[in-house]
Amino acid sequence: MGDVFEFVMPSLGADMERGVLVEWLVTVGQHVDRGDLVAVVETDKGAIEVEIWTPGTVAELVVPEGSDVPVGTVLARLSGASATADPAPSAPPAADAPPAEPSPEPAPTPVVAVPPHSGRASPWARHLAAERGVDLTGVVGTGPGGAIVGADVPQARTKPVAAGTDADAMRRAVARAMERSKREIPHYYLGTEVDLTPTLAWLERRNAAVPPPQRVLPAVLFLAAAARAVREVPQVNGFWKDGRLEVSEAVHLGVAISLRGGGLVAPAVRDADRLDLGGLMAALDDLVRRARRGRLRGSEMTDATLTTTSMGDRGVSDIQGVIYPPQVAIVGFGRVVERPWIVDGAILPRSVVRVTLAGDHRAHDGHTGGLYLSAVANLLTNPESLA
Amino acid sequence: MTRTEMEARVRELLVDLAPEFEADAIDPDEDLRQQLDIDSMDLHQLATSLFEVYGVDIPESERADLVTLRAIVDWLDAHVSR
C-alpha cells in the first residue's frame, strides 16, 4: 500500500498562473496509471488535457468542474500512490508560479492505440456529442481505458466552433513568457545560410514515390535536422536551473505554431531525434491539428527541451527567436527563397534557407552555438541521413 | 456525385482545417491562403483528404494554381471519375 498523493493544478508553461478545471476524466475509485489523462484544464492557451504521472486510485476529487484555481491547488487525492511516481507535472510550484520542472526522465508518450468506442464516455464528451448531434458509436476514445473524452467528439460538420482560446488571454500569456525571457536571458544570435537545392530535389523524388498521406513537407526536414544536431552539440538542449545548465538527454522539440486569429503555442514533439521523417510528419500534423482546436496535452506544453520556429512558405526569410524559459536556445528557419549562389565558380539560382540560433549566453557561448548551427546545416545538406 | 455535392464536400474539408470559419462563408474566388489564413501544412492536409475522399493525387506542378475553392472544384470536376 502506497502513500496518499495530492494531484495539483499543474503549471503548463512559464506564463501560467491559474487554470479552470473544465472536466474530470476520472471518477472516485478509479485506478490510474502513469500517463493517463485525468482532467481537462482551460488555460490562456486553450484547453489542455492533463496527464498524471503517479499511479494510484482516485480517493477524492477535491475541486469541482468549473473551478478557477491557482497553480498548485490540490485538485484530487490518490490513495495507494506508488513511491516511484514522477513528480514533474504535479510538483507544487512557488507562489510566483515558475514553469513546471521538466521531467528527470522521459514520460511515456501519451498517444496510444485504443480500440473504437466500447461504451465509456466522459460526461463532458456526452454533453458535446448531444450539443453537436454526434453519434459516439465508432468514435475512438483516447481517454483512460479507451474512454471517449471531449476532444474525441467530432465537430459537427455544419457548425464550426471556435478553437477554444481567448485571443486576449493568449496574448497576455505570450507577453508574460516573453517579458520573462527578455528580462532574465542574455540572448546571443547567430545565423547561417544553407543551399537546399539538392535537398529539395531529393525530397521531391521521395514524395513522388509515395501517396499523399506519406509525403513530408520541407519543414519536417528542419525539425529532423534541429533534433539530430543535438546529438553532436547537446548543450543547446536543456534548461537553465538554479544558476547552471542542465542538459537534457531526451530531445523533446518544441514547435512554434501560430494560431489563426492571433496567438502562439509551442508544444513538444517528444523524442524527436528518434523519429524518422514519416514519424515526424505525422507528429507535426497531429500537433498542428490539435493546437488549432485548443486540445493539447499537459506534457506537450511543458516538456520541450529546445524550440524551433519556422516562417513557412508565406513568411520572411530571416527570424531571430526569443527563448522560451527555462530553455536555453531557439532555432529559427526562414522562408526558403531563390538566391544567386556560387556553385563551382558559377553564379546559379539556388533555393536557400537562413537558419538562426538564439542562445542563452549564461548556458553556452557563440562557439557552441556555431557548432550546433553547422551540424544543422550539415544534416540539411545530407537528407539521406535524416530519413 | 454532382459538382454541387463536390463543392459542399470541399467546403467541409476546408472548415475542418480552419474551424473558425463557416463553410457557407468561403468565397469561391478568393485566395484560400489569405481568406482562411492557411499554410503549407493545411494545404498538405487538404491534398491528403482529397486523396482519401476521391482517390485523386493533385500533381505538385498544378498545386500552385489551385488556390481558390472554384479552382479546386474545377480540377476535381475534371479528374474525379464518377
XYZ file of C-alpha atoms in Angstrom:
469
model
C 0.000 0.000 0.000
C 1.463 3.324 -1.019
C 1.018 6.844 0.211
C -1.654 9.416 -0.380
C -0.719 11.578 -3.344
C -2.056 15.061 -3.987
C -2.653 15.910 -7.639
C -2.367 19.665 -8.050
C -3.195 22.196 -10.749
C -0.042 21.939 -12.871
C 1.859 24.828 -14.384
C 1.540 24.214 -18.098
C 4.090 26.795 -19.116
C 6.327 29.553 -17.869
C 3.452 32.002 -18.071
C 0.608 30.095 -16.398
C -0.680 31.330 -13.057
C -4.139 29.721 -12.831
C -6.441 27.425 -14.730
C -10.062 26.285 -14.902
C -10.770 22.626 -14.169
C -13.190 22.105 -17.046
C -13.762 18.379 -16.848
C -12.745 15.371 -14.808
C -11.843 12.384 -16.989
C -11.728 10.029 -13.976
C -14.090 9.123 -11.170
C -13.616 8.284 -7.483
C -12.486 4.703 -7.067
C -10.904 4.524 -10.494
C -7.322 3.281 -10.836
C -4.969 5.465 -12.856
C -1.583 4.657 -14.361
C 1.311 6.834 -15.399
C 0.356 8.937 -18.413
C -3.406 8.556 -18.056
C -5.430 11.618 -18.960
C -7.252 12.712 -15.834
C -8.606 16.203 -16.430
C -9.174 18.945 -18.971
C -7.818 22.299 -17.851
C -8.626 25.562 -19.592
C -5.649 27.924 -19.719
C -4.867 31.137 -21.532
C -3.549 28.912 -24.311
C -6.685 26.858 -24.680
C -7.993 23.624 -23.220
C -5.215 21.215 -22.232
C -5.655 17.548 -21.447
C -3.637 16.850 -18.318
C -1.937 13.538 -17.616
C -0.998 12.116 -14.251
C 2.414 10.565 -13.628
C 1.668 8.856 -10.324
C -0.232 5.553 -10.378
C -2.879 5.024 -7.734
C -6.592 5.012 -7.006
C -8.634 8.196 -7.094
C -9.803 8.712 -3.498
C -11.255 12.209 -3.730
C -11.987 14.819 -6.398
C -11.355 17.940 -4.339
C -12.180 20.603 -6.913
C -15.484 20.525 -8.815
C -15.678 21.046 -12.560
C -15.790 24.705 -13.499
C -13.473 25.859 -10.696
C -10.906 28.547 -11.481
C -7.917 27.887 -9.203
C -4.254 28.958 -8.897
C -1.417 26.704 -9.980
C -0.507 24.386 -7.103
C -4.080 23.980 -5.800
C -4.877 20.401 -4.779
C -7.340 19.051 -7.345
C -7.602 15.420 -6.259
C -6.151 12.883 -3.844
C -4.967 9.416 -4.763
C -4.560 6.505 -2.390
C -2.101 3.684 -2.881
C 0.149 6.027 -4.819
C 3.406 4.499 -5.979
C 6.648 5.757 -4.474
C 8.211 5.621 -7.936
C 6.000 8.439 -9.099
C 7.388 11.067 -11.382
C 6.626 14.302 -9.576
C 7.222 16.507 -12.569
C 3.886 17.967 -13.645
C 2.358 17.813 -10.203
C 5.075 19.421 -8.100
C 3.563 22.384 -6.249
C 5.157 25.498 -7.687
C 6.285 28.518 -5.763
C 3.960 31.432 -5.239
C 5.180 33.251 -8.313
C 4.431 30.201 -10.417
C 7.620 29.257 -12.224
C 7.258 26.797 -15.093
C 6.766 23.145 -14.360
C 10.060 21.441 -13.758
C 10.982 19.222 -16.671
C 10.820 15.508 -16.055
C 14.079 13.953 -14.919
C 13.343 11.107 -17.262
C 11.111 10.988 -20.315
C 7.492 10.360 -19.512
C 5.783 7.859 -21.781
C 4.245 9.209 -24.936
C 0.589 9.697 -24.110
C -0.604 8.708 -27.569
C -1.634 5.062 -27.533
C -3.617 2.900 -29.881
C -7.027 2.180 -28.441
C -9.997 0.253 -29.769
C -13.092 2.051 -31.076
C -15.731 3.239 -28.642
C -16.613 0.476 -26.228
C -19.366 2.344 -24.436
C -17.428 4.524 -21.986
C -17.582 8.253 -22.433
C -16.952 11.120 -20.047
C -19.841 13.407 -19.066
C -18.266 16.252 -20.998
C -17.932 14.067 -24.101
C -21.598 13.068 -23.864
C -22.557 16.722 -23.429
C -20.575 17.748 -26.518
C -21.979 14.854 -28.521
C -25.519 15.860 -27.651
C -24.812 19.502 -28.409
C -23.281 18.670 -31.775
C -25.724 15.933 -32.675
C -22.890 13.398 -32.959
C -23.319 9.637 -32.534
C -20.474 8.274 -30.402
C -20.731 4.796 -31.894
C -17.489 4.074 -33.701
C -15.670 7.032 -32.158
C -12.177 6.098 -30.984
C -11.571 7.129 -27.388
C -8.203 8.368 -26.198
C -9.097 8.679 -22.520
C -8.342 6.239 -19.714
C -9.085 2.687 -20.795
C -10.196 3.868 -24.209
C -12.961 6.087 -22.834
C -14.207 8.849 -25.095
C -13.250 12.283 -23.822
C -14.333 15.675 -25.049
C -11.504 16.000 -27.547
C -12.563 12.790 -29.288
C -16.038 14.037 -30.127
C -16.094 15.043 -33.821
C -17.051 18.550 -34.752
C -20.492 18.952 -36.238
C -19.861 19.333 -39.942
C -22.022 22.355 -40.497
C -21.379 24.142 -37.243
C -17.762 25.134 -36.886
C -16.717 26.063 -33.394
C -14.119 28.384 -32.044
C -10.772 26.883 -31.202
C -11.452 27.269 -27.503
C -8.988 30.043 -26.902
C -9.372 33.634 -25.869
C -7.172 35.768 -28.099
C -6.657 38.469 -25.475
C -5.790 35.954 -22.771
C -3.367 34.188 -25.057
C -1.735 37.491 -25.962
C -1.212 38.178 -22.270
C 0.230 34.696 -21.750
C 2.710 35.143 -24.590
C 3.550 38.587 -23.219
C 4.356 37.208 -19.759
C 6.630 34.492 -21.134
C 8.456 36.810 -23.493
C 8.863 39.514 -20.840
C 10.425 36.956 -18.544
C 12.679 35.709 -21.327
C 13.998 39.140 -22.255
C 14.306 40.147 -18.592
C 16.248 37.075 -17.492
C 18.019 35.628 -20.525
C 21.024 37.337 -22.128
C 20.417 36.260 -25.718
C 23.128 35.910 -28.347
C 22.266 35.483 -32.012
C 23.866 33.519 -34.846
C 22.803 32.678 -38.388
C 23.905 30.794 -41.472
C 22.535 30.212 -44.961
C 22.112 26.752 -46.408
C 21.731 25.819 -50.072
C 18.736 23.483 -50.021
C 18.509 22.873 -53.767
C 19.796 19.266 -53.778
C 17.856 18.504 -50.593
C 14.560 19.763 -52.032
C 15.182 17.745 -55.211
C 15.757 14.680 -53.030
C 12.551 15.400 -51.132
C 10.591 15.807 -54.375
C 11.819 12.414 -55.585
C 10.981 10.848 -52.239
C 7.487 12.334 -52.213
C 6.791 11.373 -55.817
C 7.306 7.727 -54.908
C 4.658 7.627 -52.166
C 0.950 8.531 -51.918
C -0.072 11.926 -50.426
C -0.571 10.714 -46.838
C 3.057 9.573 -46.688
C 4.624 12.735 -48.077
C 6.573 15.125 -45.914
C 6.979 18.886 -46.019
C 10.339 20.675 -46.082
C 9.510 21.927 -42.572
C 9.882 18.365 -41.342
C 13.466 18.251 -42.622
C 14.108 21.320 -40.486
C 12.726 19.623 -37.387
C 14.712 16.459 -38.051
C 17.954 18.383 -38.516
C 17.367 20.530 -35.422
C 16.670 17.458 -33.289
C 19.501 15.258 -34.515
C 22.119 18.020 -34.398
C 21.606 17.945 -30.627
C 23.473 14.636 -30.570
C 26.585 16.493 -31.711
C 26.114 19.615 -29.565
C 23.910 18.683 -26.604
C 24.494 21.928 -24.694
C 21.710 23.731 -26.576
C 19.155 21.177 -25.392
C 18.054 21.624 -21.788
C 17.269 24.155 -19.119
C 18.831 26.926 -17.083
C 18.015 25.968 -13.494
C 19.432 27.077 -10.187
C 22.211 29.014 -11.817
C 23.514 26.229 -14.045
C 22.858 24.470 -17.334
C 21.019 21.189 -17.018
C 21.429 19.315 -20.297
C 18.511 17.055 -21.217
C 19.254 13.599 -22.536
C 15.876 13.431 -24.227
C 15.195 15.699 -27.189
C 11.640 16.984 -26.960
C 11.427 19.525 -29.737
C 9.070 22.443 -29.198
C 7.386 23.611 -32.397
C 6.066 27.162 -32.519
C 2.586 27.048 -34.059
C 0.734 30.228 -34.869
C -2.995 30.161 -34.300
C -5.442 31.764 -36.658
C -6.818 34.930 -35.162
C -3.587 35.514 -33.256
C -1.667 33.685 -30.616
C 1.140 31.217 -30.436
C 1.788 27.875 -28.774
C 4.931 25.752 -28.801
C 4.032 22.168 -27.882
C 6.697 19.479 -27.985
C 7.302 16.552 -30.292
C 8.629 14.016 -27.815
C 11.880 12.185 -28.608
C 12.034 13.993 -31.932
C 15.601 12.810 -32.565
C 14.416 9.200 -32.661
C 11.639 9.696 -35.220
C 12.147 9.152 -38.932
C 10.764 11.688 -41.392
C 7.418 9.916 -41.650
C 7.082 9.797 -37.879
C 7.977 13.458 -37.534
C 5.493 14.442 -40.242
C 2.727 12.509 -38.505
C 3.621 14.086 -35.166
C 3.657 17.599 -36.638
C 0.385 17.029 -38.476
C -1.244 15.852 -35.257
C 0.164 18.717 -33.172
C -0.956 21.401 -35.621
C -4.477 19.993 -35.823
C -4.863 19.763 -32.050
C -3.158 23.088 -31.352
C -5.627 24.855 -33.615
C -8.524 23.144 -31.872
C -7.221 24.004 -28.414
C -6.650 20.359 -27.449
C -3.030 19.898 -26.490
C -1.827 17.711 -23.633
C -0.156 18.926 -20.491
C 3.108 17.093 -21.097
C 3.340 18.576 -24.580
C 3.129 22.054 -23.099
C 5.864 21.557 -20.504
C 8.316 19.032 -21.910
C 10.058 20.952 -24.686
C 13.832 20.933 -24.245
C 14.591 23.048 -27.331
C 12.202 25.032 -29.531
C 12.095 25.636 -33.269
C 10.258 28.341 -35.132
C 9.714 28.286 -38.871
C 8.362 31.035 -41.092
C 6.840 28.573 -43.573
C 6.253 29.452 -47.197
C 4.457 32.750 -46.638
C 6.751 34.383 -44.124
C 10.010 36.278 -44.298
C 13.477 34.874 -44.887
C 15.004 35.679 -41.515
C 13.809 35.169 -37.947
C 15.548 35.886 -34.659
C 13.740 33.910 -31.963
C 13.061 34.673 -28.314
C 13.985 31.792 -25.999
C 11.144 30.181 -24.051
C 12.359 29.943 -20.438
C 13.788 27.886 -18.869
C 15.077 26.528 -22.204
C 18.453 27.774 -23.384
C 18.059 28.092 -27.159
C 15.608 28.528 -30.013
C 16.318 27.582 -33.625
C 14.756 29.594 -36.451
C 14.147 28.681 -40.091
C 13.251 31.439 -42.546
C 11.236 31.071 -45.729
C 13.108 29.236 -48.481
C 13.995 31.836 -51.119
C 15.634 31.819 -54.536
C 19.067 33.436 -54.345
C 22.108 33.844 -56.600
C 24.643 31.350 -55.267
C 28.164 30.437 -56.274
C 28.467 26.774 -57.265
C 31.780 25.542 -58.656
C 32.756 29.083 -59.622
C 29.487 29.884 -61.398
C 26.623 32.016 -60.161
C 23.433 29.953 -60.185
C 19.892 30.399 -58.821
C 19.522 28.222 -55.734
C 16.913 27.593 -53.038
C 18.363 28.961 -49.836
C 17.181 28.931 -46.233
C 18.549 31.046 -43.412
C 18.934 29.088 -40.187
C 19.349 31.067 -36.968
C 20.019 30.363 -33.342
C 19.214 32.490 -30.328
C 21.226 31.156 -27.403
C 21.268 31.772 -23.672
C 24.706 33.250 -23.026
C 24.588 32.092 -19.403
C 24.383 28.484 -20.590
C 26.774 28.453 -23.535
C 28.792 30.654 -25.851
C 28.675 31.592 -29.505
C 31.292 28.965 -30.312
C 28.981 26.229 -29.066
C 26.013 27.739 -30.859
C 28.063 27.955 -34.052
C 28.976 24.288 -33.842
C 25.309 23.448 -33.412
C 24.237 25.511 -36.424
C 26.982 23.899 -38.509
C 25.680 20.484 -37.502
C 22.140 21.521 -38.525
C 23.447 22.755 -41.891
C 25.388 19.543 -42.498
C 22.346 17.417 -41.767
C 20.136 19.541 -44.024
C 22.526 19.060 -46.937
C 22.619 15.287 -46.355
C 18.916 14.439 -46.250
C 19.538 10.690 -46.550
C 20.960 10.879 -43.055
C 17.609 12.221 -41.816
C 15.452 9.588 -43.494
C -21.640 12.896 -57.443
C -22.697 16.293 -58.756
C -20.483 19.338 -58.881
C -22.631 20.934 -56.173
C -22.079 17.961 -53.887
C -18.360 18.070 -54.624
C -18.160 21.751 -53.730
C -20.056 21.139 -50.492
C -17.588 18.370 -49.568
C -14.567 20.588 -50.259
C -16.127 23.323 -48.137
C -16.459 20.787 -45.308
C -12.809 19.761 -45.667
C -11.700 23.397 -45.583
C -13.729 24.106 -42.455
C -12.214 21.015 -40.886
C -8.819 22.643 -41.424
C -9.955 26.063 -40.275
C -12.809 25.516 -37.781
C -13.042 29.240 -37.112
C -14.793 29.740 -40.449
C -18.307 28.976 -41.673
C -18.469 26.637 -44.663
C -21.017 28.799 -46.442
C -18.949 31.936 -45.968
C -15.987 30.788 -48.066
C -15.707 32.960 -51.174
C -15.137 30.633 -54.151
C -12.881 33.102 -55.944
C -10.732 34.461 -53.136
C -7.281 33.018 -52.479
C -7.743 30.447 -49.695
C -4.375 31.221 -48.138
C -5.408 34.803 -47.430
C -9.089 34.059 -46.866
C -8.620 31.278 -44.302
C -5.036 32.043 -43.252
C -3.952 28.526 -44.166
C -0.365 27.427 -44.632
C 1.591 24.640 -46.309
C 0.630 22.142 -43.606
C -3.059 22.927 -44.150
C -2.673 22.510 -47.902
C -0.900 19.190 -47.372
C -3.760 18.057 -45.141
C -6.277 19.153 -47.796
C -4.404 17.235 -50.528
C -4.351 14.160 -48.272
C -8.069 14.471 -47.591
C -8.878 14.810 -51.300
C -6.796 11.700 -51.963
C -8.660 9.776 -49.279
C -12.104 11.008 -50.339
C -11.767 10.956 -54.132
C -8.660 8.848 -54.747
C -7.022 11.646 -56.727
C -3.481 12.940 -56.423
C -3.072 16.564 -57.456
C 0.364 16.866 -59.112
C 2.800 19.190 -57.369
C 3.167 21.134 -60.609
C -0.539 22.036 -60.607
C -0.961 22.846 -56.924
C 0.289 26.406 -57.233
C -2.740 27.213 -59.397
C -5.295 25.579 -57.118
C -5.570 28.337 -54.538
C -9.283 29.097 -54.730
C -12.289 26.942 -53.919
C -13.518 27.250 -57.501
C -10.159 26.158 -58.937
C -10.088 23.090 -56.703
C -13.644 22.101 -57.584
C -12.927 22.675 -61.299
C -9.917 20.376 -61.035
C -11.889 17.699 -59.209
C -14.748 18.021 -61.689
C -12.297 17.247 -64.485
C -10.387 14.435 -62.779
C -12.720 12.554 -60.440
C -14.307 9.572 -62.140
C -17.975 9.120 -61.402
